[in-house]
Coordinates of C-alpha atoms in Angstrom, one line a residue:
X27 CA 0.0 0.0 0.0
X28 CA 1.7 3.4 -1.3
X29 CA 2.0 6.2 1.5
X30 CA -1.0 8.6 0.9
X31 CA -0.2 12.3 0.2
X32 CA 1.4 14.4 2.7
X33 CA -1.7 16.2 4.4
X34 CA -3.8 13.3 4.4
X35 CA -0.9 11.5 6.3
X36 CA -0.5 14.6 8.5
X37 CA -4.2 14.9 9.5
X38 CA -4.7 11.0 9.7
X39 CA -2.0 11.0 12.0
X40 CA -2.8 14.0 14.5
X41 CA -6.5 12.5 14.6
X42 CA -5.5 9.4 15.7
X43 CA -3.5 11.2 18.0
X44 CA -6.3 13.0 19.6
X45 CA -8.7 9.9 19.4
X46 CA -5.6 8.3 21.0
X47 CA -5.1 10.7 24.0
X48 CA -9.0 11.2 24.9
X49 CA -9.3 7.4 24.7
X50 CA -6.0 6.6 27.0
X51 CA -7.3 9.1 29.2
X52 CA -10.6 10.9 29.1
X53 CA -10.4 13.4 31.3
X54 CA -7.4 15.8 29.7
X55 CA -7.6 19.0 31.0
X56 CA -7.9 21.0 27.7
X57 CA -10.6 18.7 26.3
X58 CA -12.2 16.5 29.3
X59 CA -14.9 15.1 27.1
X60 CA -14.6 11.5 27.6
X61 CA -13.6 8.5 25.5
X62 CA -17.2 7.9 24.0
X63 CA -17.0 11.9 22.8
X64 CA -13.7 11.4 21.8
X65 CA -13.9 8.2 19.7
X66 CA -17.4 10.3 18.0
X67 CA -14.9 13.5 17.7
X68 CA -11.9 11.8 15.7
X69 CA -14.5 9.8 13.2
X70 CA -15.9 13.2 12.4
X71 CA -12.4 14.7 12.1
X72 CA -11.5 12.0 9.8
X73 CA -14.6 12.6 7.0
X74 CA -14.1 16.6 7.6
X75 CA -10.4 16.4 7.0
X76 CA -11.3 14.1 4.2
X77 CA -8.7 11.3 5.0
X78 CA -12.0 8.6 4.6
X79 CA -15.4 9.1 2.9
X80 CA -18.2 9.4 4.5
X81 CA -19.3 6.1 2.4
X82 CA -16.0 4.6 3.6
X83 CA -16.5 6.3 7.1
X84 CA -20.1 3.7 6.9
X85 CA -18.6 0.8 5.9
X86 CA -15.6 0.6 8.0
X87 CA -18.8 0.0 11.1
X88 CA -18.4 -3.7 12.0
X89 CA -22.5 -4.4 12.6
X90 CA -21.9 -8.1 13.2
X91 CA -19.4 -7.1 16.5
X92 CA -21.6 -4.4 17.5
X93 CA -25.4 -6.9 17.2
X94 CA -22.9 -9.4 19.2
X95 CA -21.4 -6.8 21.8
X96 CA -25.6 -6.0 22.3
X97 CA -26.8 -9.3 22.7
X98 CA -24.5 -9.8 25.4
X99 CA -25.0 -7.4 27.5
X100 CA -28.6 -7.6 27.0
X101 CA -28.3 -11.4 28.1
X102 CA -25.8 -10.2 31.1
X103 CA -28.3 -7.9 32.0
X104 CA -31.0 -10.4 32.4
X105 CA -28.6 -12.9 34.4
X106 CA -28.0 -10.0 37.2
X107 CA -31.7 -9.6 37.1
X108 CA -31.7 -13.8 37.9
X109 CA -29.4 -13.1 40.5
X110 CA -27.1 -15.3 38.7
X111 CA -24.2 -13.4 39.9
X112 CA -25.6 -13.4 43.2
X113 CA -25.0 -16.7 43.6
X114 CA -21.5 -16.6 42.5
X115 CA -20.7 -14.1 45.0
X116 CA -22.3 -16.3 47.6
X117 CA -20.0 -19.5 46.4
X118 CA -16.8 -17.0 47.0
X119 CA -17.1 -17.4 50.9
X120 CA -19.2 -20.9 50.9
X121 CA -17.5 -23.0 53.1
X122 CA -14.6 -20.9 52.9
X123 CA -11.4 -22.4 54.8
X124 CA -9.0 -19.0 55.1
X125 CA -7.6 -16.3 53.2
X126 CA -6.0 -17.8 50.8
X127 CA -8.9 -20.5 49.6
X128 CA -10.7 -17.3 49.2
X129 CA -8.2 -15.8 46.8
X130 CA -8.1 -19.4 44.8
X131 CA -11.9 -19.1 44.5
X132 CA -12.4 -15.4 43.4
X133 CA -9.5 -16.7 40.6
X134 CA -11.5 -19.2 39.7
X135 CA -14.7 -17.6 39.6
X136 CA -13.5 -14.5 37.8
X137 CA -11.9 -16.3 35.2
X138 CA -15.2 -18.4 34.6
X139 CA -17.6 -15.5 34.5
X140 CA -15.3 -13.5 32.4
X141 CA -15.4 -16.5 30.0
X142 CA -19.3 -16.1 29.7
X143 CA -20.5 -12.9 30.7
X144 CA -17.3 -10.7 29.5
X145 CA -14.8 -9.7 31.8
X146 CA -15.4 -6.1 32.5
X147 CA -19.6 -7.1 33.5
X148 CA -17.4 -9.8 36.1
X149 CA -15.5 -6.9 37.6
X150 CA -18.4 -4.6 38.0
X151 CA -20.9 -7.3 39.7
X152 CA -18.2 -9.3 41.7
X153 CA -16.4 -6.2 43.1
X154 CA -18.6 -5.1 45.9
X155 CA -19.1 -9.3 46.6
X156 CA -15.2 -9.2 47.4
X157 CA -14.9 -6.2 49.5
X158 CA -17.4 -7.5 51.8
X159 CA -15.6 -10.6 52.6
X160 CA -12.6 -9.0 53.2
X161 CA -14.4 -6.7 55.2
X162 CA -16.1 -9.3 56.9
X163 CA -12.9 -11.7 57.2
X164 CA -10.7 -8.8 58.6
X165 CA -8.7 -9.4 55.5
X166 CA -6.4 -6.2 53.7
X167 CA -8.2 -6.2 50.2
X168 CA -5.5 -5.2 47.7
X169 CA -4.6 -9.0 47.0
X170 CA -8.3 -9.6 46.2
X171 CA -8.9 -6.8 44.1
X172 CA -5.7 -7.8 41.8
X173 CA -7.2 -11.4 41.7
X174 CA -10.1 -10.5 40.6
X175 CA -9.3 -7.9 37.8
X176 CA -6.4 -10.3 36.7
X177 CA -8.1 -13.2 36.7
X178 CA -11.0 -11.6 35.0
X179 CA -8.6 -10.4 32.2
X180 CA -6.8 -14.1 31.6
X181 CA -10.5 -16.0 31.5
X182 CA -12.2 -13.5 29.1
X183 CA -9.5 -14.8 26.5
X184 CA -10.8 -18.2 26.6
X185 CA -14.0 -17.4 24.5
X186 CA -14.9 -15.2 21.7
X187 CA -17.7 -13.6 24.3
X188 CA -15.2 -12.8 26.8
X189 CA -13.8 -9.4 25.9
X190 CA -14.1 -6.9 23.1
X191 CA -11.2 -7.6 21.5
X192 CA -12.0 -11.4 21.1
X193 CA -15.5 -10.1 19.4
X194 CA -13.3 -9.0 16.9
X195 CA -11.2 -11.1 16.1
X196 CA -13.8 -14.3 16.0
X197 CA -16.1 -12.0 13.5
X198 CA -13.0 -11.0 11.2
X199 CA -11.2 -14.6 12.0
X200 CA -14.3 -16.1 11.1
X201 CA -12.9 -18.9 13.7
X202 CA -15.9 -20.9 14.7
X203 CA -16.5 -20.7 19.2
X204 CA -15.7 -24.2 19.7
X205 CA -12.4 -24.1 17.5
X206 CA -11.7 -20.6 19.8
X207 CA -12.8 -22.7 22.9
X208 CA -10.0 -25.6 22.1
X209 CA -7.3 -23.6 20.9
X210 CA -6.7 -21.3 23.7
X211 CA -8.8 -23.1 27.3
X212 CA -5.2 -24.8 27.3
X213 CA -3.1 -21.7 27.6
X214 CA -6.3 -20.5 29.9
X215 CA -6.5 -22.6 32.4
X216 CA -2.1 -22.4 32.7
X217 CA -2.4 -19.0 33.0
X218 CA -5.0 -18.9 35.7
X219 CA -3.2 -21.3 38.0
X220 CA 0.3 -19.5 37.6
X221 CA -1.4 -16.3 38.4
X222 CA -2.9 -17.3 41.3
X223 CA 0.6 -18.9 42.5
X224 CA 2.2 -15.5 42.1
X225 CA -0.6 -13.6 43.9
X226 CA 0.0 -16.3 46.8
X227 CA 3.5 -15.9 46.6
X228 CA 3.7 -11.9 46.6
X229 CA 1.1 -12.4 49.4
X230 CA 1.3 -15.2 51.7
X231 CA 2.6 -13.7 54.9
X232 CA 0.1 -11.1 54.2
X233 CA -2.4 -13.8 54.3
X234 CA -1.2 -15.1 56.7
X235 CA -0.8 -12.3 58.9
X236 CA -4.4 -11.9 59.0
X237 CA -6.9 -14.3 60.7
X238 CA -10.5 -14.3 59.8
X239 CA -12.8 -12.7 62.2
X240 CA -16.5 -12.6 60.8
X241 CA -18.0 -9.8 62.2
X242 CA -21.3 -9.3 63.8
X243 CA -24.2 -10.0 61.9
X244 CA -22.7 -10.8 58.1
X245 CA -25.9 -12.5 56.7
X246 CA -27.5 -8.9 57.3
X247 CA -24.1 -7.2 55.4
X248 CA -24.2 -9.6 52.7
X249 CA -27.8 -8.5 51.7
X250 CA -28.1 -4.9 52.6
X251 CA -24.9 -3.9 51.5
X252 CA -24.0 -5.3 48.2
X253 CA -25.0 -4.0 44.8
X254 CA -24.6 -6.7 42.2
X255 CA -24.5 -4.3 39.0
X256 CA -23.8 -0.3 39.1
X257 CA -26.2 0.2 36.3
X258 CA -27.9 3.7 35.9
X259 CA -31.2 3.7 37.5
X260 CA -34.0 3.4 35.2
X261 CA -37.0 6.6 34.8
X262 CA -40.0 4.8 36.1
X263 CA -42.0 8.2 36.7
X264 CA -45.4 6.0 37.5
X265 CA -43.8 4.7 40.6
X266 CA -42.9 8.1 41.8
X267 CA -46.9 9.0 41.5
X268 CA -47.6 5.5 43.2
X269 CA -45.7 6.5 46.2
X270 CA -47.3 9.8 47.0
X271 CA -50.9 8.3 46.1
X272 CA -50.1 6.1 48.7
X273 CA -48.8 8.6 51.0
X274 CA -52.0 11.0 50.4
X275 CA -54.3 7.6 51.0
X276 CA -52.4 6.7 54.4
X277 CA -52.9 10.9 55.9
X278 CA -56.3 10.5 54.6
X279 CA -57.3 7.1 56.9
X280 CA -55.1 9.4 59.6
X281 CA -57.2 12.1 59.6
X282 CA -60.5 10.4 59.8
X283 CA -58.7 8.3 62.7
X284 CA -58.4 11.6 64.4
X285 CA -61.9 12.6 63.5
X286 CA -63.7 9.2 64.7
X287 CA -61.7 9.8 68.0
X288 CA -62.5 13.1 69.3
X289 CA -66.1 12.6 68.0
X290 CA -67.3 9.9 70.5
X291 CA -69.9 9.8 72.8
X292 CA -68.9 11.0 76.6
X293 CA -72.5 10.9 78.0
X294 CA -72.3 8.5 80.9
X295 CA -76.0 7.8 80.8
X296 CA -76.1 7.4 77.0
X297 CA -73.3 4.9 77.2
X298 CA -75.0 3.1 79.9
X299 CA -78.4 3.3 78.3
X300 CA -76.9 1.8 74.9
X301 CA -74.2 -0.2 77.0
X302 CA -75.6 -3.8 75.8
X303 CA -76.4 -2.9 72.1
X304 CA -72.6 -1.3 71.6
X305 CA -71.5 -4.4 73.7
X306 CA -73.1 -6.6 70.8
X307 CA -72.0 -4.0 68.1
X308 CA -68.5 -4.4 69.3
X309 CA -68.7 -8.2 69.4
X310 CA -70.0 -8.4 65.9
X311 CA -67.8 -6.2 64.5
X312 CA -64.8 -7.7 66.4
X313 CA -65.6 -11.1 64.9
X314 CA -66.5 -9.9 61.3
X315 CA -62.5 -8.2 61.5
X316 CA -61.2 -11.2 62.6
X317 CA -62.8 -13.0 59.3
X318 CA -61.7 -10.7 57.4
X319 CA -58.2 -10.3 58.1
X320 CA -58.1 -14.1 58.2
X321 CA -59.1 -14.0 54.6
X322 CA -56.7 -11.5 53.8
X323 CA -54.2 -13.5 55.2
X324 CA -54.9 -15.9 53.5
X325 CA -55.5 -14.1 50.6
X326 CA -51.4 -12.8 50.6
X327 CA -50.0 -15.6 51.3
X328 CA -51.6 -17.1 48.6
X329 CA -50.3 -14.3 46.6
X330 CA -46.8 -14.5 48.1
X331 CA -46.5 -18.3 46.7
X332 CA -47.8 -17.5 43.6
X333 CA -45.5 -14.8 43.0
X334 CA -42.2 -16.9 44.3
X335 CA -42.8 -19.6 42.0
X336 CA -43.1 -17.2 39.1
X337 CA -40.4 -15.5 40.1
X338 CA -38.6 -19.3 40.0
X339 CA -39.8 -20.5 36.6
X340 CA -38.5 -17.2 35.5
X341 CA -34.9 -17.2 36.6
X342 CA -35.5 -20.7 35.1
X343 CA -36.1 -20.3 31.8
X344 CA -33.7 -17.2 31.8
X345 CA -31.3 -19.6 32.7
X346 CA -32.1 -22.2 30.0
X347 CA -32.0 -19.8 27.1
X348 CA -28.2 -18.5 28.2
X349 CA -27.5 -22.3 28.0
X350 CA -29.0 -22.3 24.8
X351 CA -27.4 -19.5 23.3
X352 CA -24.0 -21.1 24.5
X353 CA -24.9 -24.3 22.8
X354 CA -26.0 -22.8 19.4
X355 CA -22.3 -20.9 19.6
X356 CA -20.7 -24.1 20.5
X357 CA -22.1 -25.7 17.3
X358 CA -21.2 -22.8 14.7
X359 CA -24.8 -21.0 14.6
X360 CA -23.5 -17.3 13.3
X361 CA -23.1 -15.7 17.1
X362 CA -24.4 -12.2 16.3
X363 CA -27.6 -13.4 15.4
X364 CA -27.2 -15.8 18.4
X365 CA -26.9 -13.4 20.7
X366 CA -29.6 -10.7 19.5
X367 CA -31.9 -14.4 18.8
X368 CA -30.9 -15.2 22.7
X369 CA -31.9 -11.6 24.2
X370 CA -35.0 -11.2 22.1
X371 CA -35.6 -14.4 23.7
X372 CA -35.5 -13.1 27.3
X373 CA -37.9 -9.8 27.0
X374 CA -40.6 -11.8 25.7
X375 CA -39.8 -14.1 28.5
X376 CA -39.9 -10.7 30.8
X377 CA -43.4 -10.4 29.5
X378 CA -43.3 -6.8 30.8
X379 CA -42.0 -3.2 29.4
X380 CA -38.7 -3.9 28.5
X381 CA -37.1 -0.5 28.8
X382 CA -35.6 -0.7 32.3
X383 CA -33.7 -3.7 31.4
X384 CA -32.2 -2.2 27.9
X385 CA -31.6 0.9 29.3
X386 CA -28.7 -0.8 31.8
X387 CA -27.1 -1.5 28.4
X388 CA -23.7 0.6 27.9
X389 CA -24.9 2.3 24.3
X390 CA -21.8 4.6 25.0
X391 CA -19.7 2.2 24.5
X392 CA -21.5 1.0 21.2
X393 CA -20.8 4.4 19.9
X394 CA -17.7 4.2 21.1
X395 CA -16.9 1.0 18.8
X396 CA -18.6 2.7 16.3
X397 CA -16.0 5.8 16.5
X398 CA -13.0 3.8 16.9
X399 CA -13.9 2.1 14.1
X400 CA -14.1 4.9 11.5
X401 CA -10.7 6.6 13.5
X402 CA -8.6 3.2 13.4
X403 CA -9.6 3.1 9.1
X404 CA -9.0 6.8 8.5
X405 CA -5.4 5.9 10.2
X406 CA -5.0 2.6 7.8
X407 CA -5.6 4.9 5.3
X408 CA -3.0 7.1 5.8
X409 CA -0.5 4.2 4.9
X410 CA 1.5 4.2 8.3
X411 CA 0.6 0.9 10.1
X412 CA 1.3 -1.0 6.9
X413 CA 4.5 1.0 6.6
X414 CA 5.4 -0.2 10.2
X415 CA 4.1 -4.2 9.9
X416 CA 6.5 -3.8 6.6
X417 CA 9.3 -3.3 8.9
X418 CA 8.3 -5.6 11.4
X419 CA 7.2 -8.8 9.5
X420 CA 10.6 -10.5 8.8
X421 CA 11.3 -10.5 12.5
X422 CA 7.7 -11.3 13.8
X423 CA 7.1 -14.1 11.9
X424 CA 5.0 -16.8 14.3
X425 CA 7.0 -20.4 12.7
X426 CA 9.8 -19.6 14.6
X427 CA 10.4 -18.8 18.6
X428 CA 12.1 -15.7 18.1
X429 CA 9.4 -14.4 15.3
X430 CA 6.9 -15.4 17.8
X431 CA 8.6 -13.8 20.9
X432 CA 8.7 -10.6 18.6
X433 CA 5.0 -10.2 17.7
X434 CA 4.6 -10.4 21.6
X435 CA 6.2 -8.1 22.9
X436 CA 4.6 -6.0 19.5
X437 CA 1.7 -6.9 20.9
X438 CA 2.5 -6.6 24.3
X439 CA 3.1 -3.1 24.0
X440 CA 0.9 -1.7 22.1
X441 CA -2.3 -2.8 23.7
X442 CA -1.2 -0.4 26.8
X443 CA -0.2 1.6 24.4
X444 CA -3.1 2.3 22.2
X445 CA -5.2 -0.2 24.1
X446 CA -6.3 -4.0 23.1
X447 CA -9.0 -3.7 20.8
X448 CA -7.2 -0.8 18.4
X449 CA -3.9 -2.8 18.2
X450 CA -6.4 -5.9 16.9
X451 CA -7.6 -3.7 14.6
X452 CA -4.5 -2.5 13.3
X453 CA -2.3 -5.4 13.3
X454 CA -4.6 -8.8 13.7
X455 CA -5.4 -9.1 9.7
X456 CA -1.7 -8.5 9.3
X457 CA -0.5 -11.1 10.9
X458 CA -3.2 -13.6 9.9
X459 CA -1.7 -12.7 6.6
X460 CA 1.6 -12.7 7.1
X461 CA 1.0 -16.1 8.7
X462 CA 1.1 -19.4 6.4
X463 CA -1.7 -21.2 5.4
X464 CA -1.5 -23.7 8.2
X465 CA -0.6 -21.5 10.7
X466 CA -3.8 -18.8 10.2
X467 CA -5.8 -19.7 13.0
X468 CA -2.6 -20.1 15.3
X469 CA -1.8 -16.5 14.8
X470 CA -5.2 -15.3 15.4
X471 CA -5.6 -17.1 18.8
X472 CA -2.0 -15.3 19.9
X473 CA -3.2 -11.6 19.2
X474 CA -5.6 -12.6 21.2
X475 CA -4.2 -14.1 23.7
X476 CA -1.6 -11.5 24.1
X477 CA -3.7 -8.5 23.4
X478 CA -5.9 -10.1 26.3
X479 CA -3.1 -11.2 29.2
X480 CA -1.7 -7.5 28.4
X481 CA -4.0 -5.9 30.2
X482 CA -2.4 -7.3 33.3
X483 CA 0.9 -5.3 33.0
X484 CA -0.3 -1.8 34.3
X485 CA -3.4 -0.1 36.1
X486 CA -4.0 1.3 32.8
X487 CA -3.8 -1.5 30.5
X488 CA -7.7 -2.8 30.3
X489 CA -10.9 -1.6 31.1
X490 CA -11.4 -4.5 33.8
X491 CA -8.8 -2.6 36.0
X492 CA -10.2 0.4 36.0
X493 CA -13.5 -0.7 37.2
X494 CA -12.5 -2.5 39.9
X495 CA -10.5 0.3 40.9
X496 CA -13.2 2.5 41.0
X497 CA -15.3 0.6 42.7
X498 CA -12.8 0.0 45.3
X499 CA -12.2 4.0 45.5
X500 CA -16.2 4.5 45.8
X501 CA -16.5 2.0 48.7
X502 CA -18.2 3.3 51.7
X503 CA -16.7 0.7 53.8
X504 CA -13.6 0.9 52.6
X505 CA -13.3 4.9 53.0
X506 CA -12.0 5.6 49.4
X507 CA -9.7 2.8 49.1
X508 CA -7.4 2.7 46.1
X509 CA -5.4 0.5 44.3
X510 CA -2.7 2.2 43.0
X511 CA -0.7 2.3 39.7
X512 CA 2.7 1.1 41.5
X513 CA 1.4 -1.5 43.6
X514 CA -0.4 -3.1 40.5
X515 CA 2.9 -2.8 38.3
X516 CA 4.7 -4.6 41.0
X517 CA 2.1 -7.8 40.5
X518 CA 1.0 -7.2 37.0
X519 CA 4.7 -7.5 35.5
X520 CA 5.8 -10.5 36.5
X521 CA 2.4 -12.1 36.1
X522 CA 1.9 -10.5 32.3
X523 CA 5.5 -11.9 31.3
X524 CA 4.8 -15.3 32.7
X525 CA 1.4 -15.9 31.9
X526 CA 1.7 -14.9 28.8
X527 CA 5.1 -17.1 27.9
X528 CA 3.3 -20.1 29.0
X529 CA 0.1 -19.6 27.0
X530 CA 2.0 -19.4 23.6
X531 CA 3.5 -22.5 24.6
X532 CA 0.2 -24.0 24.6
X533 CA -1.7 -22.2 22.1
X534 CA -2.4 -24.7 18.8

């Protein structure tokens, strides 16, 4: 591809640059407008400054990633709803035998909802279930909080579900879920257990330091206090007018209390006069309440049961149609489709107004695919990432060890440098090509492998970390607790080199 002309290259290159900066970090001081803005700002700047057209600017948006990034979340959405990740939180301090069983189960679990419900909707709902077992246990929560964002980051590579990046690369790959699955739950599975070993290692007097001391009361924290998914609330005006209907109908009864009160009878005689028949009034009355309220009882509790088991056949059949939808992926079925087919599925299930569930879905960061896309082709046209693979493809070439040790570290370093899903979309076609017949799948599965496990290395180096370390910082509990760039570069280095060496050993 020939370099394009000099102030196409120039403009390509400083809107990258800006999409690059606001994306890295959102809130810059001379333009705080956030990465969503940003990704929107440099596909504008890209068709004004004519570097694509706006017919190229259309067709460089990947609708099969975005329909599957949708159905999803939609499908995630619905499983909080099921308390599905309820129940995972609940298995983190089951039968829990110390410290450092609990940081081998939130490895495990992270890494396994990550797989299936994406890593960065793991972090959000599993967060606040971690913090209050440390909390509980008397346990310092920094060493919990890395195994959950790390682990979270090496499971969502197992699956083309598990991470953004991963959506990309199984629509462009065109590799089927179960060939995905295969090729890279080897390398997975490695890589959980060896990160897990250095947290425990980095750790252990630390854990051990500490002995678990359940304070009082922690079946009433464990409800009250956790939030399972920091979703924006939904506008459900009608319930607003429900309350203070309620409120007006309860001072009403109030006031004719009052009334009835102060209006009774204080005539001695009258009342013995009439003493008998209000006797008898009082009797009746008495016993017709006492009918009625047993009926009512009756009546609720009736209700109640009815209700609970709807509420149970529900979270059932919520349950099935995930399974299904994992199934039909499993055996090829195009997974777009599957997933929009899978959370169709579940608001007719709903059988109620579906806008508070599809409102929790993150459209910002659907238009901020659809940005990035139209920013990362505006900067392919501009000739420079081709220029650069040019220079790099005799040394990164994956049917040798050093070639492959190469494309790491290119790999390595430019996910936290440009972040994961950009550097797929720059460099994953050009290694697929650059890749022999045989070997085409094989070097699909290491970008993402490596664009995944990178994420580890700093604070900054996926999404999944900065969640959790906001939610950590936003903890009541935990009086603003943060997890800071240093201490997760301490852990996140030697776990990123690691993990990552042994999962290219394993990748086929």
């Amino acid at each position: 591809m020939a370099m394009a002309p000099t102030v196409k290259l120039v403009l390509g290159s400083f809107v990258f640059a800006v999409f690059w900066v606001l994306a890295v970090f959102p809130s810059v001081p001379f333009l705080p407008i956030g990465r969503t803005a940003g990704s929107l700002l440099g596909a504008v700047l890209m068709v004004i400054f004519q570097v694509i057209s706006p017919e190229q600017a259309y067709s460089a948006i990947d609708l099969p990633i975005l329909g599957l990034l949708f159905g999803t979340m939609v499908v995630s959405t619905y499983l909080e709803r099921a308390d599905m990740f309820k129940y995972l939180g609940k298995l983190l301090s089951w039968k829990s035998r110390g410290s450092k069983d609990l940081l081998c189960r939130i490895c495990l679990i992270s890494a396994i909802s990550s797989a299936l419900f994406t890593n960065d909707t793991s972090c959000v709902v599993l967060t606040e279930f971690v913090l209050k077992i440390a909390r509980q246990k008397n346990l310092p929560p920094h060493p919990f909080l890395l195994a959950l964002a790390s682990s979270a980051n090496i499971g969502s590579a197992a699956t083309p579900i598990g991470n953004p990046q991963n959506l990309v690369i199984a629509v462009q790959s065109k590799i089927s879920f179960w060939d995905f699955l295969l090729g890279i739950l080897p390398a997975t599975l490695a890589g959980i257990c060896v990160n897990a070993l250095i947290l425990l290692g980095m750790y252990w007097k630390l854990l051990s330091d500490h002995k678990d001391e359940e304070e009082a009361c922690p079946e009433a924290v464990a409800e009250e206090e956790v939030v399972s998914h920091q979703f924006s609330p939904a506008t459900l005006p009608h319930l607003n007018s429900f309350d203070s209907e309620e409120m007006n109908l309860r001072n009403r009864t109030a006031r004719v209390s009052g009334e009835s009160e102060t209006n009774r009878p204080s005539n001695a005689s009258r009342e013995t006069v009439n003493e008998a028949s209000e006797r008898g009034d009082r009797i009746n009355s008495a016993s017709s309440r006492s009918v009625s309220s047993v009926e009512l009882s009756s009546g609720d509790c009736h209700g109640v049961y009815t209700t609970k088991w709807s509420r149970k056949l529900w979270k059932c059949c919520v349950y099935l149609v995930t399974i299904g939808m994992l199934i039909a992926l499993l055996m090829g079925l195009n997974m777009s489709w599957t997933a929009v087919t899978a959370a169709l599925a579940l608001v007719v299930l709903d059988f109620q107004d579906a806008r508070p569930s599809l409102e929790k879905v993150s459209y910002s960061l659907l238009i901020f695919f659809c940005g990035m896309f139209i920013t990362v082709e505006g900067f392919n046209k501009t000739g420079i990432p081709t220029a650069l693979w040019d220079l790099m493809e005799p040394l990164a070439k994956i049917d040798s060890v050093s070639g492959t040790v190469v494309l790491a570290v290119v790999i390595l370093v430019l996910s936290n440098v440009a972040s994961n899903v950009p550097t797929v979309l720059l460099l994953g076609g050009r290694v697929a090509a650059s890749a022999g017949a045989e070997d085409v799948k094989r070097a699909w599965l290491i970008v993402a492998w490596v664009s995944t496990v990178a994420g580890n290395l700093s604070l900054l180096g996926s999404a999944a970390n900065l969640i959790v370390c906001e939610q950590a910082g936003r903890a009541p509990h935990l009086l603003g607790y943060t997890l800071t760039f240093w201490k997760h570069l301490m852990f996140g280095l030697p776990s990123t080199l690691l993990v990552t060496s042994l999962g290219l050993l394993l990748i086929r």
